[in-house]
XYZ file of C-alpha atoms in Angstrom:
440
model
C 3.253 -44.621 -17.603
C -0.382 -43.612 -17.817
C -3.068 -44.013 -20.478
C -6.056 -41.692 -20.843
C -9.275 -43.055 -22.331
C -12.247 -40.927 -23.354
C -15.234 -42.452 -21.550
C -17.955 -39.962 -22.459
C -18.560 -36.619 -24.121
C -21.225 -34.003 -23.515
C -22.174 -30.452 -24.347
C -23.182 -27.882 -21.744
C -25.989 -25.772 -23.266
C -25.463 -22.407 -24.912
C -22.659 -20.991 -26.984
C -20.325 -20.239 -24.074
C -17.813 -22.340 -22.189
C -17.613 -23.808 -18.723
C -15.218 -21.697 -16.688
C -15.203 -23.831 -13.522
C -15.931 -27.448 -12.611
C -16.909 -28.250 -9.011
C -17.045 -32.002 -8.415
C -18.954 -33.572 -5.534
C -16.438 -35.049 -3.052
C -18.121 -38.482 -2.938
C -20.872 -38.729 -5.572
C -20.658 -38.716 -9.415
C -21.930 -35.149 -9.702
C -20.368 -31.957 -11.058
C -21.440 -28.316 -11.065
C -20.424 -26.486 -14.248
C -20.153 -22.702 -13.961
C -21.268 -20.943 -17.153
C -18.911 -18.384 -18.709
C -21.717 -16.414 -20.370
C -24.104 -15.767 -17.469
C -24.385 -16.328 -13.671
C -25.670 -19.876 -14.162
C -24.598 -23.272 -12.841
C -25.346 -26.504 -14.711
C -25.459 -29.786 -12.781
C -24.365 -32.991 -14.510
C -24.074 -36.647 -13.543
C -20.717 -38.180 -14.487
C -21.227 -41.735 -13.207
C -21.513 -45.118 -14.926
C -19.300 -43.977 -17.776
C -21.830 -41.402 -18.966
C -22.400 -37.628 -18.868
C -25.997 -36.581 -18.254
C -27.473 -33.116 -17.670
C -29.616 -32.963 -14.521
C -30.599 -29.314 -14.200
C -29.454 -25.704 -13.902
C -29.565 -22.846 -11.406
C -29.779 -19.267 -12.737
C -30.476 -20.295 -16.313
C -32.648 -17.210 -16.963
C -30.203 -14.717 -15.448
C -28.903 -11.792 -17.494
C -25.671 -12.456 -19.447
C -22.395 -11.027 -18.142
C -22.042 -8.968 -21.303
C -19.188 -6.483 -20.950
C -18.843 -6.927 -17.172
C -15.152 -7.034 -16.259
C -12.910 -7.176 -13.190
C -14.689 -6.712 -9.873
C -18.064 -6.210 -11.568
C -17.742 -9.602 -13.241
C -16.468 -11.220 -10.042
C -19.376 -9.784 -8.082
C -21.893 -11.437 -10.412
C -20.192 -14.847 -10.517
C -22.058 -17.377 -8.335
C -20.343 -19.366 -5.594
C -21.181 -23.046 -5.126
C -20.776 -25.678 -2.402
C -21.609 -29.389 -2.424
C -22.913 -31.143 0.670
C -20.201 -33.681 1.592
C -22.575 -36.673 1.537
C -25.885 -35.748 -0.111
C -26.710 -34.803 -3.729
C -27.293 -31.209 -2.624
C -25.714 -28.092 -4.085
C -25.994 -24.610 -2.566
C -25.507 -21.678 -4.947
C -24.924 -18.086 -3.811
C -25.922 -15.822 -6.674
C -27.478 -12.474 -7.457
C -30.800 -13.559 -5.915
C -29.268 -14.907 -2.700
C -28.960 -18.582 -1.731
C -30.574 -21.353 -3.743
C -30.442 -25.108 -3.218
C -30.433 -27.768 -5.942
C -31.322 -31.409 -5.331
C -32.618 -34.048 -7.758
C -36.102 -32.944 -6.663
C -35.558 -29.402 -7.971
C -34.544 -25.901 -6.846
C -35.595 -24.431 -3.502
C -34.477 -22.083 -0.755
C -31.971 -23.794 1.555
C -33.248 -25.000 4.905
C -31.659 -23.350 7.948
C -30.040 -20.515 5.968
C -31.344 -17.053 5.027
C -32.293 -17.115 1.344
C -31.330 -13.443 0.922
C -27.768 -13.851 2.213
C -25.089 -12.823 -0.275
C -21.689 -14.534 -0.197
C -18.721 -14.542 -2.565
C -17.490 -17.919 -1.257
C -19.306 -20.921 0.234
C -18.265 -24.205 1.841
C -19.886 -26.944 3.874
C -18.256 -28.193 7.045
C -16.929 -31.768 6.686
C -20.003 -33.201 8.450
C -22.462 -31.181 6.348
C -24.276 -29.673 9.343
C -22.768 -26.194 8.967
C -22.494 -23.837 5.996
C -19.613 -21.358 5.936
C -20.026 -18.097 4.001
C -17.574 -15.313 3.181
C -17.505 -12.355 3.495
C -19.763 -11.885 6.515
C -23.314 -10.777 5.767
C -24.177 -10.133 9.430
C -25.106 -6.582 10.407
C -22.479 -6.719 13.126
C -19.983 -8.481 10.899
C -16.860 -6.876 9.494
C -17.230 -7.849 5.849
C -14.042 -9.404 4.530
C -12.445 -9.393 7.993
C -14.792 -12.158 9.185
C -17.086 -14.881 7.872
C -20.439 -16.382 8.775
C -21.094 -19.767 10.365
C -24.604 -20.982 9.533
C -25.940 -23.748 11.789
C -28.330 -25.501 9.399
C -30.064 -27.341 12.228
C -31.032 -24.310 14.324
C -30.894 -21.582 11.664
C -28.554 -19.455 13.786
C -25.680 -17.456 12.280
C -22.439 -16.967 14.182
C -19.060 -15.414 13.537
C -16.180 -17.219 11.881
C -12.573 -16.390 10.986
C -11.474 -14.476 7.924
C -11.202 -16.563 4.764
C -11.951 -16.246 1.058
C -12.063 -18.097 -2.283
C -12.804 -21.617 -1.014
C -12.169 -24.327 1.577
C -10.471 -27.662 0.889
C -10.945 -30.600 3.253
C -7.882 -32.721 3.919
C -8.645 -36.383 3.066
C -7.338 -37.432 6.490
C -10.116 -35.546 8.281
C -10.111 -32.863 10.968
C -8.089 -30.411 8.870
C -8.993 -27.893 6.147
C -7.100 -25.329 4.067
C -8.307 -21.957 2.837
C -6.981 -18.541 1.811
C -6.818 -15.052 3.290
C -5.947 -12.873 0.296
C -4.485 -9.399 -0.011
C -2.844 -7.639 -2.936
C 0.604 -7.807 -1.364
C 0.464 -11.393 -0.105
C -1.929 -14.288 0.427
C -1.963 -16.631 3.390
C -2.811 -20.270 2.821
C -4.302 -20.976 6.233
C -4.786 -24.382 7.797
C -7.511 -24.898 10.366
C -8.657 -27.587 12.757
C -12.321 -28.653 12.502
C -13.749 -30.839 15.248
C -15.974 -33.693 14.120
C -19.557 -34.050 15.356
C -19.846 -30.532 16.776
C -22.560 -28.166 15.539
C -22.006 -25.549 14.462
C -18.602 -26.548 13.171
C -16.090 -23.697 13.266
C -12.727 -23.383 11.528
C -10.013 -22.837 14.132
C -6.977 -21.444 12.276
C -3.524 -22.809 13.119
C -0.231 -20.966 13.519
C 1.643 -22.671 10.680
C 0.702 -21.154 7.329
C 1.969 -20.700 3.798
C 2.620 -17.222 2.449
C 2.117 -16.719 -1.289
C 3.189 -13.727 -3.328
C 0.413 -11.279 -4.325
C -3.214 -12.441 -4.653
C -5.550 -14.053 -7.182
C -5.136 -17.707 -6.134
C -7.609 -20.570 -6.471
C -8.819 -22.870 -3.720
C -5.998 -25.168 -2.519
C -6.056 -28.798 -3.703
C -5.011 -31.813 -1.615
C -3.692 -34.999 -3.180
C -5.610 -38.238 -2.526
C -3.163 -39.305 0.192
C -2.971 -35.828 1.750
C 0.807 -35.574 1.384
C 0.699 -32.673 -1.078
C -1.234 -29.434 -1.414
C -1.233 -27.505 -4.693
C -2.097 -23.837 -5.244
C -2.819 -22.205 -8.606
C -2.240 -18.465 -8.990
C -2.073 -15.580 -9.338
C -3.045 -12.030 -10.322
C 0.277 -11.415 -12.144
C 1.411 -14.821 -13.418
C 0.099 -18.299 -14.204
C 1.853 -19.902 -11.268
C 1.611 -23.434 -9.861
C 3.129 -24.375 -6.517
C 3.021 -27.707 -4.712
C 3.944 -28.198 -1.064
C 4.645 -31.348 0.918
C 2.848 -32.168 4.161
C 3.488 -32.138 7.060
C 6.732 -30.236 6.376
C 5.237 -27.577 4.009
C 8.410 -27.901 1.956
C 7.879 -26.663 -1.596
C 8.418 -29.468 -4.099
C 7.276 -27.709 -7.270
C 7.166 -24.083 -8.401
C 6.622 -23.184 -12.019
C 5.154 -20.505 -14.254
C 2.873 -21.632 -17.062
C 3.785 -19.824 -20.231
C 6.056 -16.803 -20.288
C 6.692 -15.066 -16.942
C 5.378 -11.556 -16.383
C 7.496 -8.931 -18.199
C 6.354 -6.276 -15.728
C 3.909 -3.394 -15.949
C 2.770 -2.099 -18.437
C 1.997 -5.522 -19.881
C 2.536 -6.047 -23.637
C -0.666 -7.147 -25.397
C 1.022 -10.245 -26.802
C 1.912 -11.410 -23.304
C -1.586 -10.617 -22.003
C -3.127 -12.720 -24.762
C -1.005 -15.773 -23.985
C -1.436 -15.293 -20.245
C -5.244 -15.239 -20.564
C -5.226 -18.281 -22.852
C -4.502 -20.480 -19.808
C -7.586 -21.599 -17.876
C -7.629 -20.354 -14.282
C -8.823 -23.760 -13.072
C -6.430 -26.070 -14.866
C -4.796 -28.305 -12.240
C -6.073 -31.477 -10.585
C -4.946 -34.438 -8.511
C -6.336 -37.786 -9.653
C -6.330 -41.110 -7.814
C -2.545 -41.396 -8.039
C -1.388 -38.950 -5.350
C 2.092 -38.202 -6.705
C 0.809 -36.973 -10.085
C -0.448 -33.463 -10.778
C -2.420 -32.875 -13.962
C -2.114 -29.526 -15.756
C -4.335 -28.527 -18.687
C -2.670 -26.552 -21.469
C -4.409 -24.024 -23.771
C -3.797 -26.331 -26.756
C -6.143 -28.998 -25.400
C -3.369 -31.233 -24.038
C -3.027 -32.517 -20.472
C 0.388 -32.512 -18.828
C 1.050 -35.375 -16.407
C 3.615 -34.169 -13.846
C 5.226 -36.789 -11.603
C 6.093 -35.010 -8.357
C 8.562 -37.711 -7.323
C 10.629 -37.927 -10.505
C 9.968 -34.350 -11.773
C 9.183 -35.811 -15.198
C 6.262 -34.658 -17.346
C 4.344 -36.396 -20.130
C 1.944 -34.641 -22.506
C -1.361 -36.275 -23.505
C -3.460 -34.975 -26.423
C -7.101 -34.760 -25.301
C -8.894 -31.842 -26.983
C -6.554 -31.147 -29.876
C -7.229 -27.707 -31.322
C -9.734 -26.818 -28.587
C -8.883 -24.509 -25.697
C -9.302 -26.123 -22.270
C -11.446 -23.882 -20.064
C -11.499 -25.996 -16.859
C -10.115 -29.213 -15.379
C -11.186 -31.201 -12.310
C -11.055 -34.696 -10.828
C -14.186 -36.651 -9.931
C -14.752 -38.452 -6.639
C -13.396 -41.664 -8.188
C -10.272 -40.072 -9.669
C -11.431 -39.691 -13.261
C -10.684 -36.403 -15.022
C -13.277 -33.970 -16.326
C -12.127 -31.559 -19.024
C -14.185 -28.607 -20.249
C -13.373 -27.048 -23.602
C -14.427 -24.034 -25.587
C -17.994 -24.034 -26.882
C -19.332 -26.024 -23.916
C -17.500 -29.281 -24.632
C -17.311 -31.661 -21.649
C -15.130 -34.787 -21.708
C -14.859 -37.536 -19.086
C -11.501 -39.324 -19.039
C -10.576 -42.599 -17.412
C -7.022 -42.577 -16.046
C -5.365 -45.978 -16.448
C -2.230 -46.280 -14.341
C 0.159 -49.160 -14.998
C 0.710 -49.523 -11.214
C -2.439 -48.450 -9.354
C -2.189 -47.047 -5.827
C -4.327 -48.842 -3.259
C -7.084 -46.526 -1.977
C -6.860 -48.066 1.513
C -3.218 -47.053 1.602
C -4.260 -43.537 0.561
C -6.738 -43.283 3.434
C -4.237 -44.610 5.992
C -1.535 -42.260 4.722
C -3.826 -39.228 4.672
C -5.015 -39.781 8.237
C -1.442 -40.143 9.488
C -0.366 -37.022 7.547
C -3.182 -34.887 8.987
C -2.406 -36.036 12.515
C 1.302 -35.375 12.024
C 0.637 -31.841 10.773
C -1.691 -31.030 13.661
C 0.949 -32.197 16.133
C 3.465 -29.677 14.732
C 1.341 -26.584 15.340
C -1.213 -24.952 17.630
C -4.379 -22.936 17.254
C -4.138 -19.178 16.870
C -5.180 -17.271 19.986
C -8.409 -15.315 19.685
C -6.787 -11.878 19.547
C -9.157 -10.231 17.099
C -7.280 -8.064 14.600
C -3.856 -9.249 15.814
C -4.145 -12.856 14.623
C -1.560 -12.348 11.862
C 1.147 -11.582 14.422
C 0.949 -15.168 15.714
C 1.499 -16.875 12.369
C 4.619 -18.891 11.596
C 4.977 -18.357 7.859
C 6.831 -20.258 5.169
C 7.054 -19.974 1.398
C 8.235 -23.567 1.246
C 11.915 -22.676 1.356
C 12.238 -20.201 4.255
C 10.369 -19.715 7.522
C 9.546 -16.473 9.342
C 8.299 -15.881 12.856
C 6.346 -12.680 13.450
C 9.372 -11.029 15.075
C 11.499 -11.813 12.014
C 9.180 -9.896 9.694
C 8.843 -6.991 12.088
C 12.596 -6.330 11.938
C 13.694 -7.406 8.446
C 15.110 -4.543 6.388
C 16.913 -6.370 3.586
C 15.314 -7.806 0.464
C 16.518 -8.076 -3.110
C 14.816 -8.056 -6.484
C 14.609 -11.859 -6.528
C 12.722 -11.987 -3.223
C 8.912 -12.182 -3.268
C 7.102 -8.870 -3.573
C 5.528 -9.097 -0.126
C 8.974 -9.465 1.494
C 10.353 -6.504 -0.464
C 7.399 -4.402 0.679
C 7.795 -5.488 4.298
C 11.499 -4.623 4.224
C 10.737 -1.232 2.632
C 8.143 -0.432 5.315
C 10.508 -1.439 8.117
C 13.290 0.612 6.521
C 11.089 3.709 6.273
C 10.031 3.381 9.902
C 13.629 2.922 11.035
C 14.787 5.969 9.048
C 11.921 8.006 10.459
C 13.112 7.103 13.943
C 16.663 8.120 13.121
C 18.194 4.706 12.450
C 20.150 3.490 9.420
C 19.679 0.354 7.393
C 20.295 -1.356 4.074
C 18.233 -0.212 1.103
C 15.626 -2.433 -0.493
C 14.568 -2.950 -4.073
C 10.817 -3.163 -4.682
C 10.355 -4.012 -8.328
C 6.670 -4.823 -8.927
C 4.306 -2.033 -9.913
C 0.902 -1.745 -11.483
C -2.214 -3.788 -10.770
C -3.139 -7.389 -11.442
C -3.728 -8.422 -15.030
C -7.510 -8.374 -14.683
C -7.922 -5.158 -12.745
């Protein structure tokens, strides 16, 4: 059993809500992304208090009626330095850096660079930006590697949305998204090498459609959770090093198909897009509900317990602090810090030992992708947590039913069309999804 205790409350300025919480990985700091304008508010959440420290983009123009890709294009990306109280924000005016001393242009990085996603390397000496802003870059097909010591910019692999560092070290997870399917890619990162480069590995997860959030690792590194997607409020949790899926659920009613009824759209959009978190207990996933309650999901027993936190207030974002406390943002700018009191606390030393062993075990089961340029996808060994496909398997599959993921139905349909064009015969496929994602 678990008890939640409200430690502190705060209010993030303005009449809007916080749509995303980005906690520092080691310090009691959080970046709160404003829902009304391209602004980021920095708060201290240590010592049982919530204190506003500053903002980036506070005078920017409101989002107004911006929607879909226009809205996404104006939303700033943020990245915390892994050790220092330093936040880099990529916004409409390029890169800006916040520290307790104030706002400045980041050292070793071009202030005019524009990125949709940012991440620091685990050692903090390299900044990764996506999509590529280099003249010779290929946009979304590559990324930038910014050596903050020398100021040089090199080429990196394709990735988007965000990068999650495995607590065991030497391993990160990120996404490569497409409308048909999204890869959750794992990459090796060598320690103490500048610039640090993500080196993608062959084993990867394949997720249906697109619209997923940055992957989340549990404190002991044995689970990775992914929140999606463009068509449903999905939550999936996978076990490491096996990548076996241990949880798959849809929050609220599943998609009825296109065209979407307004009633379903309303309930679908009532769920916060950032509403899952791992706390200090690694086998528990927290899910925020639109009603203001937090759902405690035990991944071992498959049991769930509901905790009333913001009764009558919509939860707009949920995150875990560096010490395992929970931060909940509600409508109207409400910010609540919760202490999580477990009846049987997990030893943090055990978590660190387990996470290191898990990362090493995963790395031993796979190899780096060869540097084949545009053909890197052909070397992936993909799994959805229940089945595994080598590249040759997908190149020849021609059978898929309505219960199979959309990407597999599409792949089977493409293979079938090519086989029929060449004069062969095969089994028909059933591709059921149509229309675009809910938000354009």
